[in-house]
mmCIF file of C-alpha atoms in Angstrom:
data_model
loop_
_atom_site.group_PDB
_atom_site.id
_atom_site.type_symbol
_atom_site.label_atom_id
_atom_site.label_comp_id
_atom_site.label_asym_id
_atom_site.label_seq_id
_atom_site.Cartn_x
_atom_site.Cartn_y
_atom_site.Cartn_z
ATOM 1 C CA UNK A 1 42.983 -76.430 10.338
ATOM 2 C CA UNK A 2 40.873 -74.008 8.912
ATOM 3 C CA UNK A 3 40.242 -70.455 10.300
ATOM 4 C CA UNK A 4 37.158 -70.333 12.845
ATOM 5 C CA UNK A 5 35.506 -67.196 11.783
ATOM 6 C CA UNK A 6 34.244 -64.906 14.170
ATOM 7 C CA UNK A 7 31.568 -63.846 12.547
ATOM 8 C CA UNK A 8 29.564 -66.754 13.424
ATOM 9 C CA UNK A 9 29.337 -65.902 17.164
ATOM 10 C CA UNK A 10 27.739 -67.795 20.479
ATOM 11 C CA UNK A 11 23.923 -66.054 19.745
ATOM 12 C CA UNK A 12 24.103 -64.779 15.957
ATOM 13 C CA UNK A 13 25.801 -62.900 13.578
ATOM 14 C CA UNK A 14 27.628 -59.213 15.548
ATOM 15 C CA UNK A 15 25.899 -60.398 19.174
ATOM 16 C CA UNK A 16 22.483 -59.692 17.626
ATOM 17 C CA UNK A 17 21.404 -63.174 18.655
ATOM 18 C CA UNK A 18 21.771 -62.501 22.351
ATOM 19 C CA UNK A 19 19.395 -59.735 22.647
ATOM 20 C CA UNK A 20 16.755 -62.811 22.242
ATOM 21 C CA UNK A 21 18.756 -65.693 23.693
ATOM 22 C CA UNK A 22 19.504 -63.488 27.102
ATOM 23 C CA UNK A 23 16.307 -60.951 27.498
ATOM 24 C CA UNK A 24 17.507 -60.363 30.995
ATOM 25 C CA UNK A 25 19.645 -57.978 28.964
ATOM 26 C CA UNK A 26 16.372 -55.696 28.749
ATOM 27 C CA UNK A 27 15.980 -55.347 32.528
ATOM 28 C CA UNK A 28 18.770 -52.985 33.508
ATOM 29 C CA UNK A 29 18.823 -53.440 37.352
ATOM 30 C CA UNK A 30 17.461 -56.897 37.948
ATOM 31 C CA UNK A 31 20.017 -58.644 39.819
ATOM 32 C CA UNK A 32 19.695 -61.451 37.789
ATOM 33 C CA UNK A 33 20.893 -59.634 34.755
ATOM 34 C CA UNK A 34 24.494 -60.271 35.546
ATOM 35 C CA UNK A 35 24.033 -63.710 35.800
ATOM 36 C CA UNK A 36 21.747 -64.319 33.271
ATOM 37 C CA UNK A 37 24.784 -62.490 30.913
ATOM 38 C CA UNK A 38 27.470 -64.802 31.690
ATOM 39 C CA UNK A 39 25.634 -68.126 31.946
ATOM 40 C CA UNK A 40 25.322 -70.592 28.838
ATOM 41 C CA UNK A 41 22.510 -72.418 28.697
ATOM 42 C CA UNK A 42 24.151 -75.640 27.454
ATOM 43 C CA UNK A 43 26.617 -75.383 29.820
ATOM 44 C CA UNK A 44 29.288 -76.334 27.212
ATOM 45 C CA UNK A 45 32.442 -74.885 27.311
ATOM 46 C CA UNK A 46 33.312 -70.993 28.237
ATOM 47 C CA UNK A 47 35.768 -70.573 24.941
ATOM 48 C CA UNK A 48 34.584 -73.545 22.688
ATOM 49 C CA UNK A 49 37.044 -73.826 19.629
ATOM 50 C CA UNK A 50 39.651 -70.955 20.214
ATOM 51 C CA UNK A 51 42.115 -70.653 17.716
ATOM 52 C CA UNK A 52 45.735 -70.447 19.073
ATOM 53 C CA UNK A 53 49.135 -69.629 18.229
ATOM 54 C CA UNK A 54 51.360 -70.568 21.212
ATOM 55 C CA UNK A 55 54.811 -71.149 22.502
ATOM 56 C CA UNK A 56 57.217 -70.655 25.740
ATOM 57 C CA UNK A 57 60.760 -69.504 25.009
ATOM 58 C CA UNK A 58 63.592 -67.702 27.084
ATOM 59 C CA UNK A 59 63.774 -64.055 27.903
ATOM 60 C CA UNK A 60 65.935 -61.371 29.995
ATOM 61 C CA UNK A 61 66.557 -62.840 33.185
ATOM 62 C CA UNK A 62 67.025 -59.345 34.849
ATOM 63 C CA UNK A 63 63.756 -57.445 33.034
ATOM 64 C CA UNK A 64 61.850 -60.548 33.679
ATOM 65 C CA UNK A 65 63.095 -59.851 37.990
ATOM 66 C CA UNK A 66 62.110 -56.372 37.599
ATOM 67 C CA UNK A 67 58.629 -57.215 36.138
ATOM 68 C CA UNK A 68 57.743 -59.902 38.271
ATOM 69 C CA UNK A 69 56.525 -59.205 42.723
ATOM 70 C CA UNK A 70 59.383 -60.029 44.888
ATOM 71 C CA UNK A 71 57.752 -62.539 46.397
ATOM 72 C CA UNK A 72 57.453 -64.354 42.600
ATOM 73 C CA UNK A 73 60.495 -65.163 41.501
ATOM 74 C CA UNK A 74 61.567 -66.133 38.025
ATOM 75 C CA UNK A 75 62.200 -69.492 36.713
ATOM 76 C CA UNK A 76 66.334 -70.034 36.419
ATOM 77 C CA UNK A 77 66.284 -69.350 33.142
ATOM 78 C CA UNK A 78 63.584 -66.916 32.637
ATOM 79 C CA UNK A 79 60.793 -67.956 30.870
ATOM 80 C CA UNK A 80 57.757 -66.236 29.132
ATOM 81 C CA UNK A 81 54.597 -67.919 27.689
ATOM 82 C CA UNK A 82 53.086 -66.069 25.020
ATOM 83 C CA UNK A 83 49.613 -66.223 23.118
ATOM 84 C CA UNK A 84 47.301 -64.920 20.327
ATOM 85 C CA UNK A 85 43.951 -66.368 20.115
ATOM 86 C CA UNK A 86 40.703 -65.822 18.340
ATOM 87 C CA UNK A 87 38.405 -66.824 20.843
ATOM 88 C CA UNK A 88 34.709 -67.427 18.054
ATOM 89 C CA UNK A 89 32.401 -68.007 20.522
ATOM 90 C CA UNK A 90 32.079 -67.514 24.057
ATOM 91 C CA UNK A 91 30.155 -68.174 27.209
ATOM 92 C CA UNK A 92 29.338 -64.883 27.571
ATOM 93 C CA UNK A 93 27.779 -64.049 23.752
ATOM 94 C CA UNK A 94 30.554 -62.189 22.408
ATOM 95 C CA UNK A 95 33.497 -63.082 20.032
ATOM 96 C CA UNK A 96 37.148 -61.628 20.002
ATOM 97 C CA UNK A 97 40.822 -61.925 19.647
ATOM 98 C CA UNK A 98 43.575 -61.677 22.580
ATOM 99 C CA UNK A 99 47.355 -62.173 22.643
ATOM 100 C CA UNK A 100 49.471 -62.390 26.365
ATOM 101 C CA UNK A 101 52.227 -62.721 27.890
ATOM 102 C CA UNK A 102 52.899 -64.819 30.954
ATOM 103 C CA UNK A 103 56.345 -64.707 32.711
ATOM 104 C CA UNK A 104 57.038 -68.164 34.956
ATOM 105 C CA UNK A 105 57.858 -67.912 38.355
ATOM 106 C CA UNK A 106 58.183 -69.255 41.716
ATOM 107 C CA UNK A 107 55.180 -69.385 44.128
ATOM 108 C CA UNK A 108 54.134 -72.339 46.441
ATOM 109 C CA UNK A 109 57.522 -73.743 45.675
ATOM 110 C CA UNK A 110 56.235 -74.829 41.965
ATOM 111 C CA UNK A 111 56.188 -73.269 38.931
ATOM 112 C CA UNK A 112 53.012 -70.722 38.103
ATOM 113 C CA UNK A 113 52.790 -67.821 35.201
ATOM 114 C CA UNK A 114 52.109 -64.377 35.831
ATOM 115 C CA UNK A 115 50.195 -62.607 33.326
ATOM 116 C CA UNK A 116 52.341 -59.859 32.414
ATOM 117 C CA UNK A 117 50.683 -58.062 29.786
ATOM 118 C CA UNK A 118 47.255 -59.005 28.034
ATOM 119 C CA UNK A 119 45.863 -56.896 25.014
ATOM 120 C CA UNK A 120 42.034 -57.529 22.780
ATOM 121 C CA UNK A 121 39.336 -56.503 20.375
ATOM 122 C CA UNK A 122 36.268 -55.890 23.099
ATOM 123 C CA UNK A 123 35.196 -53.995 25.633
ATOM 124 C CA UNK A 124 33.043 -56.505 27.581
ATOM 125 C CA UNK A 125 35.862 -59.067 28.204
ATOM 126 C CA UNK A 126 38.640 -56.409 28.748
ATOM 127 C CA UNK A 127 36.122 -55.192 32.057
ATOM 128 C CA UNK A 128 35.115 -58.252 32.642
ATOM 129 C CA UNK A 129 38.260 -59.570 33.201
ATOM 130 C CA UNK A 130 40.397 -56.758 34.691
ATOM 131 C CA UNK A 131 37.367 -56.274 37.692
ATOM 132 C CA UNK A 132 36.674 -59.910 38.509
ATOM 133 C CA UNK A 133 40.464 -61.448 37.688
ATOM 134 C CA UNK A 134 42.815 -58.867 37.511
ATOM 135 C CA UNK A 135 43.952 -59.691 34.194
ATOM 136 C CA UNK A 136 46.289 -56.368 32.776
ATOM 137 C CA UNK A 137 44.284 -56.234 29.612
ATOM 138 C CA UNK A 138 44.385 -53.566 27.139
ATOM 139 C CA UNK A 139 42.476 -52.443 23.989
ATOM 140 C CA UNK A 140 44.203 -53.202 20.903
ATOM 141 C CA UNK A 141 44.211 -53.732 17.011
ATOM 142 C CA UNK A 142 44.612 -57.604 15.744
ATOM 143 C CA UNK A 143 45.839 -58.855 12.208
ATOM 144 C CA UNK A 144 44.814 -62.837 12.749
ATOM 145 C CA UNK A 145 44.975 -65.270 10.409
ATOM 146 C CA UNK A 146 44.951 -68.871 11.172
ATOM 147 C CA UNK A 147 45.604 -71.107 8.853
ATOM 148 C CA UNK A 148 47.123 -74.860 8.425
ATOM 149 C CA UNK A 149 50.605 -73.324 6.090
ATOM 150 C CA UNK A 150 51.461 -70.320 7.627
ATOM 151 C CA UNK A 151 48.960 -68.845 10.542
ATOM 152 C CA UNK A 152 50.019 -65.167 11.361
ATOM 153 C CA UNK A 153 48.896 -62.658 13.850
ATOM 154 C CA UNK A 154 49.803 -58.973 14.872
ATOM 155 C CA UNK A 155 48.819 -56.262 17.751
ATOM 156 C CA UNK A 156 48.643 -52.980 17.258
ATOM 157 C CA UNK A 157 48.332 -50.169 20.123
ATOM 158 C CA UNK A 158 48.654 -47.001 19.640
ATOM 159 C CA UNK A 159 50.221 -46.545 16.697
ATOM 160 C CA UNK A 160 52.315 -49.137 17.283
ATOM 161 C CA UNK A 161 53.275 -52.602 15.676
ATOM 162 C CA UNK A 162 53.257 -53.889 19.256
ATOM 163 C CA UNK A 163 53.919 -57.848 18.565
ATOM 164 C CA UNK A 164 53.854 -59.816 15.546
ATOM 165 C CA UNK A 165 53.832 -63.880 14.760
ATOM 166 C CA UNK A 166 54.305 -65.870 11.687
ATOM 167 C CA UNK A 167 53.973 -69.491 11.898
ATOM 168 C CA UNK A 168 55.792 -72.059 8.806
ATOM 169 C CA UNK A 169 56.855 -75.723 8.606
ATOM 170 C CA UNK A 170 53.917 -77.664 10.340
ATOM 171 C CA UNK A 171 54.061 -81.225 11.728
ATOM 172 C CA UNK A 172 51.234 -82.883 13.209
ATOM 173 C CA UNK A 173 50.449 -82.621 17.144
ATOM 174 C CA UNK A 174 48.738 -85.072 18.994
ATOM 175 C CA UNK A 175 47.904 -82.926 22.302
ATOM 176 C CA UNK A 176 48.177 -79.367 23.853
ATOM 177 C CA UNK A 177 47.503 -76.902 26.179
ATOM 178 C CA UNK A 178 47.090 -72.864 25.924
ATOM 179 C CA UNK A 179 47.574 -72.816 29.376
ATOM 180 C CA UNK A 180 50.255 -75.660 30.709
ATOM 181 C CA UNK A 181 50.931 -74.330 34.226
ATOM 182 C CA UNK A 182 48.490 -72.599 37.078
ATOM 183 C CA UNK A 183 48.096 -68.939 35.984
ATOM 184 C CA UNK A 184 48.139 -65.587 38.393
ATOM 185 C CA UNK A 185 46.897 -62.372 38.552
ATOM 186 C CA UNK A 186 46.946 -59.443 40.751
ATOM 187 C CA UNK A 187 43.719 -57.445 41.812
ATOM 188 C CA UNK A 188 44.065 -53.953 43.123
ATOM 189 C CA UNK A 189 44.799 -50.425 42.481
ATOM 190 C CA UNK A 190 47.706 -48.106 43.640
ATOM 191 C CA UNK A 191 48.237 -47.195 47.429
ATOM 192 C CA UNK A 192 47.064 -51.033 48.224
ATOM 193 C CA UNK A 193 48.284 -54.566 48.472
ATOM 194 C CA UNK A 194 47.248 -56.215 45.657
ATOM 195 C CA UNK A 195 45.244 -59.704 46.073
ATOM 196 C CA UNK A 196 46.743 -62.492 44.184
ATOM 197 C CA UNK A 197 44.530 -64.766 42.794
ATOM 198 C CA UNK A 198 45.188 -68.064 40.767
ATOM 199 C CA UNK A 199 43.332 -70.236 38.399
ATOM 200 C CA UNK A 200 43.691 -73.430 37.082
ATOM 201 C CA UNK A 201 41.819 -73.981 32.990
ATOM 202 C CA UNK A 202 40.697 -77.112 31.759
ATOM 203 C CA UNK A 203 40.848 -78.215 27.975
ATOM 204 C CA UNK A 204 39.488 -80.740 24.878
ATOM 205 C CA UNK A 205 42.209 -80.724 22.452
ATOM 206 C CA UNK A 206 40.839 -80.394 18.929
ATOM 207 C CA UNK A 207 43.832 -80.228 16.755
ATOM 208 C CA UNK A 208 47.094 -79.275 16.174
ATOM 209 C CA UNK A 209 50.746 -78.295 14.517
ATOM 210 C CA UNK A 210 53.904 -77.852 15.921
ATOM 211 C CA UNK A 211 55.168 -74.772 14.309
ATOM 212 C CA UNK A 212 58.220 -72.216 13.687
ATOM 213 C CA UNK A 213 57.231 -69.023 14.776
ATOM 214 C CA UNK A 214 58.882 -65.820 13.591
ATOM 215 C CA UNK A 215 58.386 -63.191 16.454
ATOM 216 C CA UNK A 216 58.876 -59.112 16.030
ATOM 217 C CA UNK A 217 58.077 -56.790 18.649
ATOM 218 C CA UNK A 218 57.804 -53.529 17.703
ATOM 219 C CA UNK A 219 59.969 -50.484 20.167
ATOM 220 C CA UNK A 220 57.554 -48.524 22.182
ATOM 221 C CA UNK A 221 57.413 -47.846 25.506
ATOM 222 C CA UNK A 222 53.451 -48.101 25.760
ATOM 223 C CA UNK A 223 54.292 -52.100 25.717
ATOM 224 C CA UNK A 224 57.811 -52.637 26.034
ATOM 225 C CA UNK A 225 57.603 -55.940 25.372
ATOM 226 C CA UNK A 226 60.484 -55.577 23.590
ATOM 227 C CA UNK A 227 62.947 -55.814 26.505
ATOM 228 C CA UNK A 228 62.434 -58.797 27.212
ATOM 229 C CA UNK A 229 64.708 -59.888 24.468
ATOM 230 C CA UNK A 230 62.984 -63.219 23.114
ATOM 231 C CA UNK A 231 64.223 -64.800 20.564
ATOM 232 C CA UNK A 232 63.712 -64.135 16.698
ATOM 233 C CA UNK A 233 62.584 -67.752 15.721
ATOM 234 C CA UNK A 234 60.608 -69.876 18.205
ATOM 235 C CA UNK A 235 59.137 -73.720 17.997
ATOM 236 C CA UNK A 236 55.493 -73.313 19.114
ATOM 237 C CA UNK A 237 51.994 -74.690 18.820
ATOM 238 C CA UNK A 238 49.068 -73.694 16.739
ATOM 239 C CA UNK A 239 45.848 -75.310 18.407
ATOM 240 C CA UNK A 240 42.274 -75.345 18.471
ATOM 241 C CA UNK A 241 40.980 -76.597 21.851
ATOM 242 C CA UNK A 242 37.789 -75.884 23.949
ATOM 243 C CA UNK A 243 39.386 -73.835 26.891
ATOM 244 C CA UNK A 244 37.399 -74.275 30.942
ATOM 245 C CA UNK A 245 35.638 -77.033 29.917
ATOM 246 C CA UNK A 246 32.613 -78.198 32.542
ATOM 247 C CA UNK A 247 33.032 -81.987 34.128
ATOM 248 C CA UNK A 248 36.673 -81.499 33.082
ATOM 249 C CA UNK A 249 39.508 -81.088 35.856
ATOM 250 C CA UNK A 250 42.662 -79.126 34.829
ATOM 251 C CA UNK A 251 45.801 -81.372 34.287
ATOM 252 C CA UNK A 252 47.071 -78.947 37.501
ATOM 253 C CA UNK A 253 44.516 -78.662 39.554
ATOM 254 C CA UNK A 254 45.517 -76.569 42.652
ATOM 255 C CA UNK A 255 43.001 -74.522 44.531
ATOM 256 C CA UNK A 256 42.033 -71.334 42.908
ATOM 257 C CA UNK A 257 40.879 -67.583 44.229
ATOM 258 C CA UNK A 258 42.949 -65.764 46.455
ATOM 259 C CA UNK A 259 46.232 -66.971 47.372
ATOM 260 C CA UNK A 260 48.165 -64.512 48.866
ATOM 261 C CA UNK A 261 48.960 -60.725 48.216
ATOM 262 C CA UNK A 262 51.979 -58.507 46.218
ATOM 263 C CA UNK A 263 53.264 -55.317 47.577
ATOM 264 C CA UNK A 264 51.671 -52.012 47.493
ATOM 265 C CA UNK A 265 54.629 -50.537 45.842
ATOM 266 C CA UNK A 266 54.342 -53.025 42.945
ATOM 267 C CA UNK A 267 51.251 -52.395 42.377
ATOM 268 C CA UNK A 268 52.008 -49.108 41.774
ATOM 269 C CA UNK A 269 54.883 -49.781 39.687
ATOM 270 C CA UNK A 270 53.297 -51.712 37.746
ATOM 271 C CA UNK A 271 50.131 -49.757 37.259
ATOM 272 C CA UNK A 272 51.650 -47.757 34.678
ATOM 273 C CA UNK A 273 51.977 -50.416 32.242
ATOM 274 C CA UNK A 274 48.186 -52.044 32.966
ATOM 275 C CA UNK A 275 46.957 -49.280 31.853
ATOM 276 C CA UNK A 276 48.710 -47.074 29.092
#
């Protein structure tokens, strides 16, 4: 598995290609513009070849409670799901890197993940999906290299070595997800109920290694991911798979959008850490 570079985006080399391939671009208040910006003309897939390191392990069962809505309860024991991905190409023109954290919980009487925390390298997909999904994304620095031996990756905010992951030992893997389990997000702003909305991503599995994962995080209080105590050596994935794949149907596939709503006063709460 060699590294994907992102240099060789969706339309050309820095976006410079979609300036040609989109000239709705040049028409500032056409309505069409929008839509014209996010469409792909093949209609292929919306992440096509993203470049993962992955794995699920155990964390604090009483920080995951506090981070979590009441009305989404943690798995028994608490889980978190947590990602770094080089995403090369796009449906939307652009290429960048991303790393998250999802905490499992309770909703519907399944299991679901919350996105907890989300950080990446650009602009257009950190407003893109913070307004339309209500993803808690963040701009942040990204050491990613993805290799077959020993595929590393680390975030830096602020200052900060934020999260760090170093992948050794590789066996073969036949199939994989970035995204086993329905995923939710809240949508809204302080002094409101937020909207919880959920989707459900389809995937082609590329290839693959199971891995050993050394994780750090770093002690700062801009992400504290750091409380939630995971473990210091992990079994994970490295994958590269095409992620919301058209004509596909998610292995879950549960109906999406809004699904119910999360207190006012955890939105609030949790504003703080969305956004610093």
């Amino acid at each position: 598995m060699d590294k994907k570079t992102s240099e060789n985006n969706f339309w050309g080399d820095d976006g410079e290609g979609i300036l040609k391939a989109k000239p709705a671009i040049e028409h500032a208040w056409a309505p069409e513009r929008f839509m014209h910006l996010v469409s792909d003309p093949n209609n292929g897939p919306q992440y096509p070849m993203s470049d993962s390191l992955h794995f699920t392990c155990p964390v604090n069962q009483d920080v995951a409670r506090e981070w979590l809505p009441d009305n989404l309860p943690p798995t028994d024991p608490a889980l978190a799901t947590v990602f770094m991905v080089d995403y090369p190409r796009t449906f939307f023109g652009l290429s960048y890197q991303e790393a998250g954290i999802f905490l499992h919980c309770m909703f519907e009487d399944r299991e679901h993940m919350l996105t907890v925390w989300m950080t990446l390298n650009d602009d257009t997909p950190l407003i893109l999906g913070r307004e339309m999904s209500g993803l808690p994304k963040k701009i942040a620095d990204f050491e990613i290299v993805l290799n077959a031996v020993n595929p590393r990756g680390k975030v830096m905010r602020r200052g900060y070595d934020v999260l760090e992951v170093v992948g050794s030992n590789p066996e073969p893997l036949t199939d994989g997800e970035l995204w086993q389990l329905p995923t939710l997000n809240v949508l809204g702003v302080p002094g409101q109920e937020g909207k919880l909305l959920r989707g459900c991503a389809s995937h082609r599995f590329h290839e693959g290694q199971k891995m050993d994962f050394e994780v750090t995080t770093g002690i700062t209080d801009f992400d504290p991911l750091y409380k939630l105590e995971m473990p210091s050596t992990v079994r994970g994935e490295h994958m590269i798979i095409d992620a919301a794949v058209p004509g596909i149907a998610p292995r879950i596939d549960l109906p999406g959008g809004e699904v119910g709503t999360v207190s006012a006063e955890w939105v609030v709460a949790n504003y703080p850490f969305r956004c610093f």
